[in-house]
Amino acid sequence: MTPWEMVAVLAAGVAGGAINTVVGSGSLITFPTLLAVGLPPITANVSNNIGLVPGGLTGVAGYRAELKGQRDRLLRLAPASVAGALAGGLLLLNLPESTFTAVVVGLIAMSCTLVVIQPRLSRALADRPRRAHGGPWLWLGALAAGAYGGYFGAGQGILLIGLMGILIEEELQRVNAAKNVLVVLVNGTAAILYTLVADVDWTAVLLVATGSMAGGFLGARLGRRLPAPILRGVIVCIGVVAMVKLLTD
């Protein structure tokens, strides 16, 4: 990479880390940037995934206040996220990228819809019993989101927010905090797999990691101050941009 290309990747890492912490879909900034500087698609994807893990960790640290009381819930969902990440990572290494594009677009569209209708559904379900941990449907949803995240990753946070917002009784900011933990588990698991068996560009990883750490910290400071309606709007807008990006590339 040239010096200017390195600056571009670093800046993309900052933006991607911030967006991932607030919503998700930060890969739609970092991944195309890595392609633009000349990395092959699979190498760009795995390098991007590894590089975003440190940003996820700073985002989790920034949301630690909202994580209080969610330990049991996350321990129940963590195995699903890890198992899904392994499955998705293996799919990435064995299937052509084009075969998953339609599924990715569909998942993002579905999750944006869930985020939009979540307040109305929550009111409709107010008199019905809901489990503190979301029950088997949320566990299966975390498994599916983990597989999606292990394959590509952009939008997995939106999907998790949509599912948890409907299936558990919790404030959106606390849902977002739990989402950040599960996304770190997915990306971290996939990163270990990629490091062992995939072609990784470690210069790209270092640049994305450095930028995403700063972005994760900034994203946590911003996201925790957003009112729920504004945060919901940000989620949907980024989801729409994600769908357009995937359909036009």
PDB file of C-alpha atoms in Angstrom:
ATOM      1  CA  MET A   1       0.000   0.000   0.000  1.00  0.00           C
ATOM      2  CA  THR A   2       1.035   3.570  -0.627  1.00  0.00           C
ATOM      3  CA  PRO A   3       1.073   6.002   2.312  1.00  0.00           C
ATOM      4  CA  TRP A   4      -2.194   7.564   1.153  1.00  0.00           C
ATOM      5  CA  GLU A   5      -3.798   4.140   0.846  1.00  0.00           C
ATOM      6  CA  MET A   6      -2.707   3.383   4.405  1.00  0.00           C
ATOM      7  CA  VAL A   7      -4.303   6.632   5.593  1.00  0.00           C
ATOM      8  CA  ALA A   8      -7.526   5.700   3.779  1.00  0.00           C
ATOM      9  CA  VAL A   9      -7.628   2.242   5.414  1.00  0.00           C
ATOM     10  CA  LEU A  10      -6.909   3.756   8.841  1.00  0.00           C
ATOM     11  CA  ALA A  11      -9.703   6.308   8.416  1.00  0.00           C
ATOM     12  CA  ALA A  12     -12.074   3.569   7.247  1.00  0.00           C
ATOM     13  CA  GLY A  13     -11.194   1.632  10.390  1.00  0.00           C
ATOM     14  CA  VAL A  14     -12.177   4.592  12.584  1.00  0.00           C
ATOM     15  CA  ALA A  15     -15.510   4.976  10.798  1.00  0.00           C
ATOM     16  CA  GLY A  16     -16.165   1.231  10.741  1.00  0.00           C
ATOM     17  CA  GLY A  17     -15.405   0.821  14.452  1.00  0.00           C
ATOM     18  CA  ALA A  18     -17.728   3.679  15.377  1.00  0.00           C
ATOM     19  CA  ILE A  19     -20.607   2.434  13.225  1.00  0.00           C
ATOM     20  CA  ASN A  20     -20.226  -1.136  14.489  1.00  0.00           C
ATOM     21  CA  THR A  21     -20.480   0.048  18.090  1.00  0.00           C
ATOM     22  CA  VAL A  22     -23.545   2.209  17.523  1.00  0.00           C
ATOM     23  CA  VAL A  23     -25.378  -0.127  15.143  1.00  0.00           C
ATOM     24  CA  GLY A  24     -23.432  -2.514  12.921  1.00  0.00           C
ATOM     25  CA  SER A  25     -22.525  -2.602   9.206  1.00  0.00           C
ATOM     26  CA  GLY A  26     -19.137  -0.942   9.700  1.00  0.00           C
ATOM     27  CA  SER A  27     -17.734  -3.555   7.316  1.00  0.00           C
ATOM     28  CA  LEU A  28     -19.532  -1.770   4.493  1.00  0.00           C
ATOM     29  CA  ILE A  29     -16.939   0.978   4.919  1.00  0.00           C
ATOM     30  CA  THR A  30     -13.802  -1.019   5.707  1.00  0.00           C
ATOM     31  CA  PHE A  31     -14.313  -3.950   3.322  1.00  0.00           C
ATOM     32  CA  PRO A  32     -14.785  -1.857   0.126  1.00  0.00           C
ATOM     33  CA  THR A  33     -11.810   0.288   1.156  1.00  0.00           C
ATOM     34  CA  LEU A  34      -9.585  -2.797   1.350  1.00  0.00           C
ATOM     35  CA  LEU A  35     -10.830  -3.862  -2.073  1.00  0.00           C
ATOM     36  CA  ALA A  36     -10.087  -0.387  -3.424  1.00  0.00           C
ATOM     37  CA  VAL A  37      -6.439  -0.557  -2.323  1.00  0.00           C
ATOM     38  CA  GLY A  38      -5.955  -3.828  -4.182  1.00  0.00           C
ATOM     39  CA  LEU A  39      -6.646  -6.711  -1.787  1.00  0.00           C
ATOM     40  CA  PRO A  40      -8.389  -9.794  -3.240  1.00  0.00           C
ATOM     41  CA  PRO A  41     -11.995 -10.177  -1.987  1.00  0.00           C
ATOM     42  CA  ILE A  42     -11.455 -13.106   0.385  1.00  0.00           C
ATOM     43  CA  THR A  43      -8.209 -11.661   1.765  1.00  0.00           C
ATOM     44  CA  ALA A  44      -9.942  -8.303   2.233  1.00  0.00           C
ATOM     45  CA  ASN A  45     -12.850  -9.946   4.026  1.00  0.00           C
ATOM     46  CA  VAL A  46     -10.784 -11.970   6.497  1.00  0.00           C
ATOM     47  CA  SER A  47      -8.327  -9.120   7.138  1.00  0.00           C
ATOM     48  CA  ASN A  48     -11.235  -6.760   7.743  1.00  0.00           C
ATOM     49  CA  ASN A  49     -12.860  -9.174  10.177  1.00  0.00           C
ATOM     50  CA  ILE A  50      -9.698  -9.620  12.228  1.00  0.00           C
ATOM     51  CA  GLY A  51      -8.985  -5.892  12.247  1.00  0.00           C
ATOM     52  CA  LEU A  52     -12.435  -4.977  13.575  1.00  0.00           C
ATOM     53  CA  VAL A  53     -12.144  -7.192  16.676  1.00  0.00           C
ATOM     54  CA  PRO A  54     -10.163  -4.630  18.764  1.00  0.00           C
ATOM     55  CA  GLY A  55     -12.735  -1.966  17.896  1.00  0.00           C
ATOM     56  CA  GLY A  56     -15.466  -4.271  19.122  1.00  0.00           C
ATOM     57  CA  LEU A  57     -13.655  -4.671  22.431  1.00  0.00           C
ATOM     58  CA  THR A  58     -13.404  -0.914  22.988  1.00  0.00           C
ATOM     59  CA  GLY A  59     -17.086  -0.610  22.091  1.00  0.00           C
ATOM     60  CA  VAL A  60     -17.994  -3.246  24.691  1.00  0.00           C
ATOM     61  CA  ALA A  61     -15.915  -1.404  27.289  1.00  0.00           C
ATOM     62  CA  GLY A  62     -17.719   1.828  26.448  1.00  0.00           C
ATOM     63  CA  TYR A  63     -21.099   0.177  27.045  1.00  0.00           C
ATOM     64  CA  ARG A  64     -20.124  -1.593  30.278  1.00  0.00           C
ATOM     65  CA  ALA A  65     -22.712   0.335  32.321  1.00  0.00           C
ATOM     66  CA  GLU A  66     -25.515  -0.979  30.078  1.00  0.00           C
ATOM     67  CA  LEU A  67     -24.194  -4.531  30.410  1.00  0.00           C
ATOM     68  CA  LYS A  68     -24.905  -4.739  34.130  1.00  0.00           C
ATOM     69  CA  GLY A  69     -27.364  -7.528  34.894  1.00  0.00           C
ATOM     70  CA  GLN A  70     -27.029  -9.183  31.467  1.00  0.00           C
ATOM     71  CA  ARG A  71     -24.394 -11.790  32.342  1.00  0.00           C
ATOM     72  CA  ASP A  72     -26.730 -14.797  32.402  1.00  0.00           C
ATOM     73  CA  ARG A  73     -28.415 -13.771  29.157  1.00  0.00           C
ATOM     74  CA  LEU A  74     -25.107 -13.421  27.344  1.00  0.00           C
ATOM     75  CA  LEU A  75     -23.788 -16.716  28.701  1.00  0.00           C
ATOM     76  CA  ARG A  76     -26.858 -18.440  27.231  1.00  0.00           C
ATOM     77  CA  LEU A  77     -26.456 -16.781  23.820  1.00  0.00           C
ATOM     78  CA  ALA A  78     -22.654 -16.971  23.551  1.00  0.00           C
ATOM     79  CA  PRO A  79     -22.475 -20.644  22.442  1.00  0.00           C
ATOM     80  CA  ALA A  80     -24.915 -19.942  19.613  1.00  0.00           C
ATOM     81  CA  SER A  81     -22.853 -16.989  18.411  1.00  0.00           C
ATOM     82  CA  VAL A  82     -19.602 -18.963  18.506  1.00  0.00           C
ATOM     83  CA  ALA A  83     -21.065 -22.001  16.739  1.00  0.00           C
ATOM     84  CA  GLY A  84     -22.631 -19.788  14.084  1.00  0.00           C
ATOM     85  CA  ALA A  85     -19.367 -17.922  13.525  1.00  0.00           C
ATOM     86  CA  LEU A  86     -17.500 -21.181  12.890  1.00  0.00           C
ATOM     87  CA  ALA A  87     -20.143 -22.306  10.399  1.00  0.00           C
ATOM     88  CA  GLY A  88     -20.126 -18.956   8.611  1.00  0.00           C
ATOM     89  CA  GLY A  89     -16.340 -18.842   8.469  1.00  0.00           C
ATOM     90  CA  LEU A  90     -16.230 -22.287   6.869  1.00  0.00           C
ATOM     91  CA  LEU A  91     -18.834 -21.175   4.324  1.00  0.00           C
ATOM     92  CA  LEU A  92     -16.700 -18.151   3.449  1.00  0.00           C
ATOM     93  CA  LEU A  93     -13.678 -20.332   2.813  1.00  0.00           C
ATOM     94  CA  ASN A  94     -15.569 -22.854   0.682  1.00  0.00           C
ATOM     95  CA  LEU A  95     -18.314 -20.993  -1.222  1.00  0.00           C
ATOM     96  CA  PRO A  96     -18.148 -18.194  -3.839  1.00  0.00           C
ATOM     97  CA  GLU A  97     -19.044 -14.762  -2.511  1.00  0.00           C
ATOM     98  CA  SER A  98     -21.866 -14.267  -5.021  1.00  0.00           C
ATOM     99  CA  THR A  99     -23.947 -17.129  -3.616  1.00  0.00           C
ATOM    100  CA  PHE A 100     -24.530 -15.360  -0.302  1.00  0.00           C
ATOM    101  CA  THR A 101     -25.328 -11.835  -1.539  1.00  0.00           C
ATOM    102  CA  ALA A 102     -29.082 -12.408  -1.851  1.00  0.00           C
ATOM    103  CA  VAL A 103     -29.243 -13.922   1.640  1.00  0.00           C
ATOM    104  CA  VAL A 104     -27.299 -10.996   3.134  1.00  0.00           C
ATOM    105  CA  VAL A 105     -29.611  -8.425   1.531  1.00  0.00           C
ATOM    106  CA  GLY A 106     -32.653 -10.351   2.738  1.00  0.00           C
ATOM    107  CA  LEU A 107     -31.349 -10.545   6.306  1.00  0.00           C
ATOM    108  CA  ILE A 108     -30.608  -6.823   6.448  1.00  0.00           C
ATOM    109  CA  ALA A 109     -34.067  -5.995   5.058  1.00  0.00           C
ATOM    110  CA  MET A 110     -35.708  -8.276   7.611  1.00  0.00           C
ATOM    111  CA  SER A 111     -33.723  -6.876  10.524  1.00  0.00           C
ATOM    112  CA  CYS A 112     -34.466  -3.253   9.551  1.00  0.00           C
ATOM    113  CA  THR A 113     -38.154  -4.150   9.433  1.00  0.00           C
ATOM    114  CA  LEU A 114     -37.905  -5.694  12.897  1.00  0.00           C
ATOM    115  CA  VAL A 115     -36.276  -2.539  14.269  1.00  0.00           C
ATOM    116  CA  VAL A 116     -39.006  -0.325  12.780  1.00  0.00           C
ATOM    117  CA  ILE A 117     -41.946  -2.377  14.067  1.00  0.00           C
ATOM    118  CA  GLN A 118     -40.361  -3.349  17.385  1.00  0.00           C
ATOM    119  CA  PRO A 119     -42.139  -0.674  19.525  1.00  0.00           C
ATOM    120  CA  ARG A 120     -45.565  -1.648  18.133  1.00  0.00           C
ATOM    121  CA  LEU A 121     -44.856  -5.350  18.538  1.00  0.00           C
ATOM    122  CA  SER A 122     -43.603  -4.770  22.074  1.00  0.00           C
ATOM    123  CA  ARG A 123     -46.888  -3.068  22.981  1.00  0.00           C
ATOM    124  CA  ALA A 124     -48.875  -5.876  21.349  1.00  0.00           C
ATOM    125  CA  LEU A 125     -46.890  -8.468  23.287  1.00  0.00           C
ATOM    126  CA  ALA A 126     -46.955  -6.567  26.574  1.00  0.00           C
ATOM    127  CA  ASP A 127     -49.577  -8.836  28.106  1.00  0.00           C
ATOM    128  CA  ARG A 128     -47.896 -12.032  26.917  1.00  0.00           C
ATOM    129  CA  PRO A 129     -45.126 -13.751  28.837  1.00  0.00           C
ATOM    130  CA  ARG A 130     -41.645 -13.122  27.413  1.00  0.00           C
ATOM    131  CA  ARG A 131     -38.535 -14.852  28.644  1.00  0.00           C
ATOM    132  CA  ALA A 132     -35.708 -12.830  30.122  1.00  0.00           C
ATOM    133  CA  HIS A 133     -33.292 -14.605  27.787  1.00  0.00           C
ATOM    134  CA  GLY A 134     -35.459 -14.618  24.666  1.00  0.00           C
ATOM    135  CA  GLY A 135     -36.156 -18.349  24.674  1.00  0.00           C
ATOM    136  CA  PRO A 136     -35.185 -20.792  21.903  1.00  0.00           C
ATOM    137  CA  TRP A 137     -36.096 -18.381  19.110  1.00  0.00           C
ATOM    138  CA  LEU A 138     -33.488 -15.845  20.196  1.00  0.00           C
ATOM    139  CA  TRP A 139     -30.907 -18.620  20.615  1.00  0.00           C
ATOM    140  CA  LEU A 140     -31.566 -19.765  17.033  1.00  0.00           C
ATOM    141  CA  GLY A 141     -31.492 -16.154  15.879  1.00  0.00           C
ATOM    142  CA  ALA A 142     -28.092 -15.657  17.509  1.00  0.00           C
ATOM    143  CA  LEU A 143     -26.898 -18.822  15.767  1.00  0.00           C
ATOM    144  CA  ALA A 144     -28.079 -17.522  12.375  1.00  0.00           C
ATOM    145  CA  ALA A 145     -26.615 -14.069  12.999  1.00  0.00           C
ATOM    146  CA  GLY A 146     -23.329 -15.691  14.000  1.00  0.00           C
ATOM    147  CA  ALA A 147     -23.218 -17.666  10.746  1.00  0.00           C
ATOM    148  CA  TYR A 148     -23.953 -14.482   8.828  1.00  0.00           C
ATOM    149  CA  GLY A 149     -21.271 -12.605  10.758  1.00  0.00           C
ATOM    150  CA  GLY A 150     -18.712 -15.340  10.243  1.00  0.00           C
ATOM    151  CA  TYR A 151     -19.304 -15.183   6.494  1.00  0.00           C
ATOM    152  CA  PHE A 152     -19.397 -11.422   5.911  1.00  0.00           C
ATOM    153  CA  GLY A 153     -20.485  -9.512   9.000  1.00  0.00           C
ATOM    154  CA  ALA A 154     -22.037  -6.285   7.739  1.00  0.00           C
ATOM    155  CA  GLY A 155     -25.490  -6.022   9.254  1.00  0.00           C
ATOM    156  CA  GLN A 156     -25.227  -8.747  11.883  1.00  0.00           C
ATOM    157  CA  GLY A 157     -25.569  -6.106  14.579  1.00  0.00           C
ATOM    158  CA  ILE A 158     -28.780  -4.797  13.004  1.00  0.00           C
ATOM    159  CA  LEU A 159     -30.176  -8.325  12.900  1.00  0.00           C
ATOM    160  CA  LEU A 160     -29.338  -8.955  16.559  1.00  0.00           C
ATOM    161  CA  ILE A 161     -30.852  -5.639  17.683  1.00  0.00           C
ATOM    162  CA  GLY A 162     -34.052  -6.422  15.804  1.00  0.00           C
ATOM    163  CA  LEU A 163     -34.364  -9.908  17.270  1.00  0.00           C
ATOM    164  CA  MET A 164     -33.530  -8.961  20.844  1.00  0.00           C
ATOM    165  CA  GLY A 165     -35.701  -5.860  20.725  1.00  0.00           C
ATOM    166  CA  ILE A 166     -38.743  -8.028  20.058  1.00  0.00           C
ATOM    167  CA  LEU A 167     -37.987 -11.205  22.008  1.00  0.00           C
ATOM    168  CA  ILE A 168     -36.777  -9.728  25.293  1.00  0.00           C
ATOM    169  CA  GLU A 169     -38.115  -6.956  27.513  1.00  0.00           C
ATOM    170  CA  GLU A 170     -35.227  -4.515  27.560  1.00  0.00           C
ATOM    171  CA  GLU A 171     -34.290  -0.925  26.733  1.00  0.00           C
ATOM    172  CA  LEU A 172     -32.742  -0.356  23.305  1.00  0.00           C
ATOM    173  CA  GLN A 173     -29.433   0.893  24.724  1.00  0.00           C
ATOM    174  CA  ARG A 174     -29.054  -2.275  26.821  1.00  0.00           C
ATOM    175  CA  VAL A 175     -29.960  -4.362  23.782  1.00  0.00           C
ATOM    176  CA  ASN A 176     -27.254  -2.525  21.844  1.00  0.00           C
ATOM    177  CA  ALA A 177     -24.720  -3.261  24.593  1.00  0.00           C
ATOM    178  CA  ALA A 178     -25.561  -6.985  24.501  1.00  0.00           C
ATOM    179  CA  LYS A 179     -25.332  -6.913  20.704  1.00  0.00           C
ATOM    180  CA  ASN A 180     -21.788  -5.549  20.923  1.00  0.00           C
ATOM    181  CA  VAL A 181     -20.697  -8.480  23.105  1.00  0.00           C
ATOM    182  CA  LEU A 182     -22.181 -11.079  20.766  1.00  0.00           C
ATOM    183  CA  VAL A 183     -20.648  -9.416  17.702  1.00  0.00           C
ATOM    184  CA  VAL A 184     -17.214  -9.460  19.355  1.00  0.00           C
ATOM    185  CA  LEU A 185     -17.642 -13.182  20.048  1.00  0.00           C
ATOM    186  CA  VAL A 186     -18.601 -13.825  16.422  1.00  0.00           C
ATOM    187  CA  ASN A 187     -15.795 -11.733  14.933  1.00  0.00           C
ATOM    188  CA  GLY A 188     -13.240 -13.071  17.411  1.00  0.00           C
ATOM    189  CA  THR A 189     -14.155 -16.689  16.676  1.00  0.00           C
ATOM    190  CA  ALA A 190     -14.041 -16.130  12.933  1.00  0.00           C
ATOM    191  CA  ALA A 191     -10.746 -14.247  13.293  1.00  0.00           C
ATOM    192  CA  ILE A 192      -9.115 -17.231  15.002  1.00  0.00           C
ATOM    193  CA  LEU A 193     -10.322 -19.518  12.206  1.00  0.00           C
ATOM    194  CA  TYR A 194      -9.120 -17.136   9.491  1.00  0.00           C
ATOM    195  CA  THR A 195      -5.718 -16.712  11.141  1.00  0.00           C
ATOM    196  CA  LEU A 196      -5.199 -20.474  11.067  1.00  0.00           C
ATOM    197  CA  VAL A 197      -6.343 -21.314   7.540  1.00  0.00           C
ATOM    198  CA  ALA A 198      -6.847 -18.169   5.414  1.00  0.00           C
ATOM    199  CA  ASP A 199      -4.617 -15.695   3.586  1.00  0.00           C
ATOM    200  CA  VAL A 200      -4.352 -12.598   5.831  1.00  0.00           C
ATOM    201  CA  ASP A 201      -2.833  -9.205   4.974  1.00  0.00           C
ATOM    202  CA  TRP A 202      -1.391  -8.199   8.335  1.00  0.00           C
ATOM    203  CA  THR A 203      -0.649  -4.623   7.270  1.00  0.00           C
ATOM    204  CA  ALA A 204      -4.332  -4.160   6.541  1.00  0.00           C
ATOM    205  CA  VAL A 205      -5.238  -5.829   9.837  1.00  0.00           C
ATOM    206  CA  LEU A 206      -2.985  -3.477  11.812  1.00  0.00           C
ATOM    207  CA  LEU A 207      -4.403  -0.375  10.127  1.00  0.00           C
ATOM    208  CA  VAL A 208      -8.046  -1.424  10.515  1.00  0.00           C
ATOM    209  CA  ALA A 209      -7.426  -2.526  14.105  1.00  0.00           C
ATOM    210  CA  THR A 210      -5.801   0.770  15.083  1.00  0.00           C
ATOM    211  CA  GLY A 211      -8.586   2.795  13.501  1.00  0.00           C
ATOM    212  CA  SER A 212     -11.397   0.602  14.813  1.00  0.00           C
ATOM    213  CA  MET A 213     -10.146   0.864  18.403  1.00  0.00           C
ATOM    214  CA  ALA A 214     -10.447   4.645  18.245  1.00  0.00           C
ATOM    215  CA  GLY A 215     -13.757   4.366  16.390  1.00  0.00           C
ATOM    216  CA  GLY A 216     -15.189   1.917  18.914  1.00  0.00           C
ATOM    217  CA  PHE A 217     -14.415   4.295  21.769  1.00  0.00           C
ATOM    218  CA  LEU A 218     -15.919   7.283  19.941  1.00  0.00           C
ATOM    219  CA  GLY A 219     -18.945   5.270  18.844  1.00  0.00           C
ATOM    220  CA  ALA A 220     -19.685   4.204  22.417  1.00  0.00           C
ATOM    221  CA  ARG A 221     -19.521   7.790  23.659  1.00  0.00           C
ATOM    222  CA  LEU A 222     -21.902   8.929  20.910  1.00  0.00           C
ATOM    223  CA  GLY A 223     -24.268   5.946  20.838  1.00  0.00           C
ATOM    224  CA  ARG A 224     -24.955   5.925  24.581  1.00  0.00           C
ATOM    225  CA  ARG A 225     -26.209   9.515  24.354  1.00  0.00           C
ATOM    226  CA  LEU A 226     -28.650   8.964  21.484  1.00  0.00           C
ATOM    227  CA  PRO A 227     -32.366   8.812  22.410  1.00  0.00           C
ATOM    228  CA  ALA A 228     -34.012   5.520  21.402  1.00  0.00           C
ATOM    229  CA  PRO A 229     -36.023   6.995  18.444  1.00  0.00           C
ATOM    230  CA  ILE A 230     -32.884   8.586  16.974  1.00  0.00           C
ATOM    231  CA  LEU A 231     -30.847   5.428  17.475  1.00  0.00           C
ATOM    232  CA  ARG A 232     -33.625   3.449  15.782  1.00  0.00           C
ATOM    233  CA  GLY A 233     -33.528   5.845  12.831  1.00  0.00           C
ATOM    234  CA  VAL A 234     -29.751   5.534  12.549  1.00  0.00           C
ATOM    235  CA  ILE A 235     -30.072   1.743  12.553  1.00  0.00           C
ATOM    236  CA  VAL A 236     -32.592   1.756   9.701  1.00  0.00           C
ATOM    237  CA  CYS A 237     -30.665   4.313   7.613  1.00  0.00           C
ATOM    238  CA  ILE A 238     -27.445   2.319   7.835  1.00  0.00           C
ATOM    239  CA  GLY A 239     -29.347  -0.852   7.013  1.00  0.00           C
ATOM    240  CA  VAL A 240     -30.773   0.728   3.851  1.00  0.00           C
ATOM    241  CA  VAL A 241     -27.322   1.939   2.814  1.00  0.00           C
ATOM    242  CA  ALA A 242     -26.008  -1.586   3.401  1.00  0.00           C
ATOM    243  CA  MET A 243     -28.637  -3.109   1.115  1.00  0.00           C
ATOM    244  CA  VAL A 244     -28.003  -0.560  -1.643  1.00  0.00           C
ATOM    245  CA  LYS A 245     -24.248  -1.136  -1.397  1.00  0.00           C
ATOM    246  CA  LEU A 246     -24.572  -4.899  -1.672  1.00  0.00           C
ATOM    247  CA  LEU A 247     -27.015  -4.730  -4.576  1.00  0.00           C
ATOM    248  CA  THR A 248     -24.947  -2.254  -6.590  1.00  0.00           C
ATOM    249  CA  ASP A 249     -21.473  -3.792  -6.129  1.00  0.00           C
TER     250      ASP A 249
END
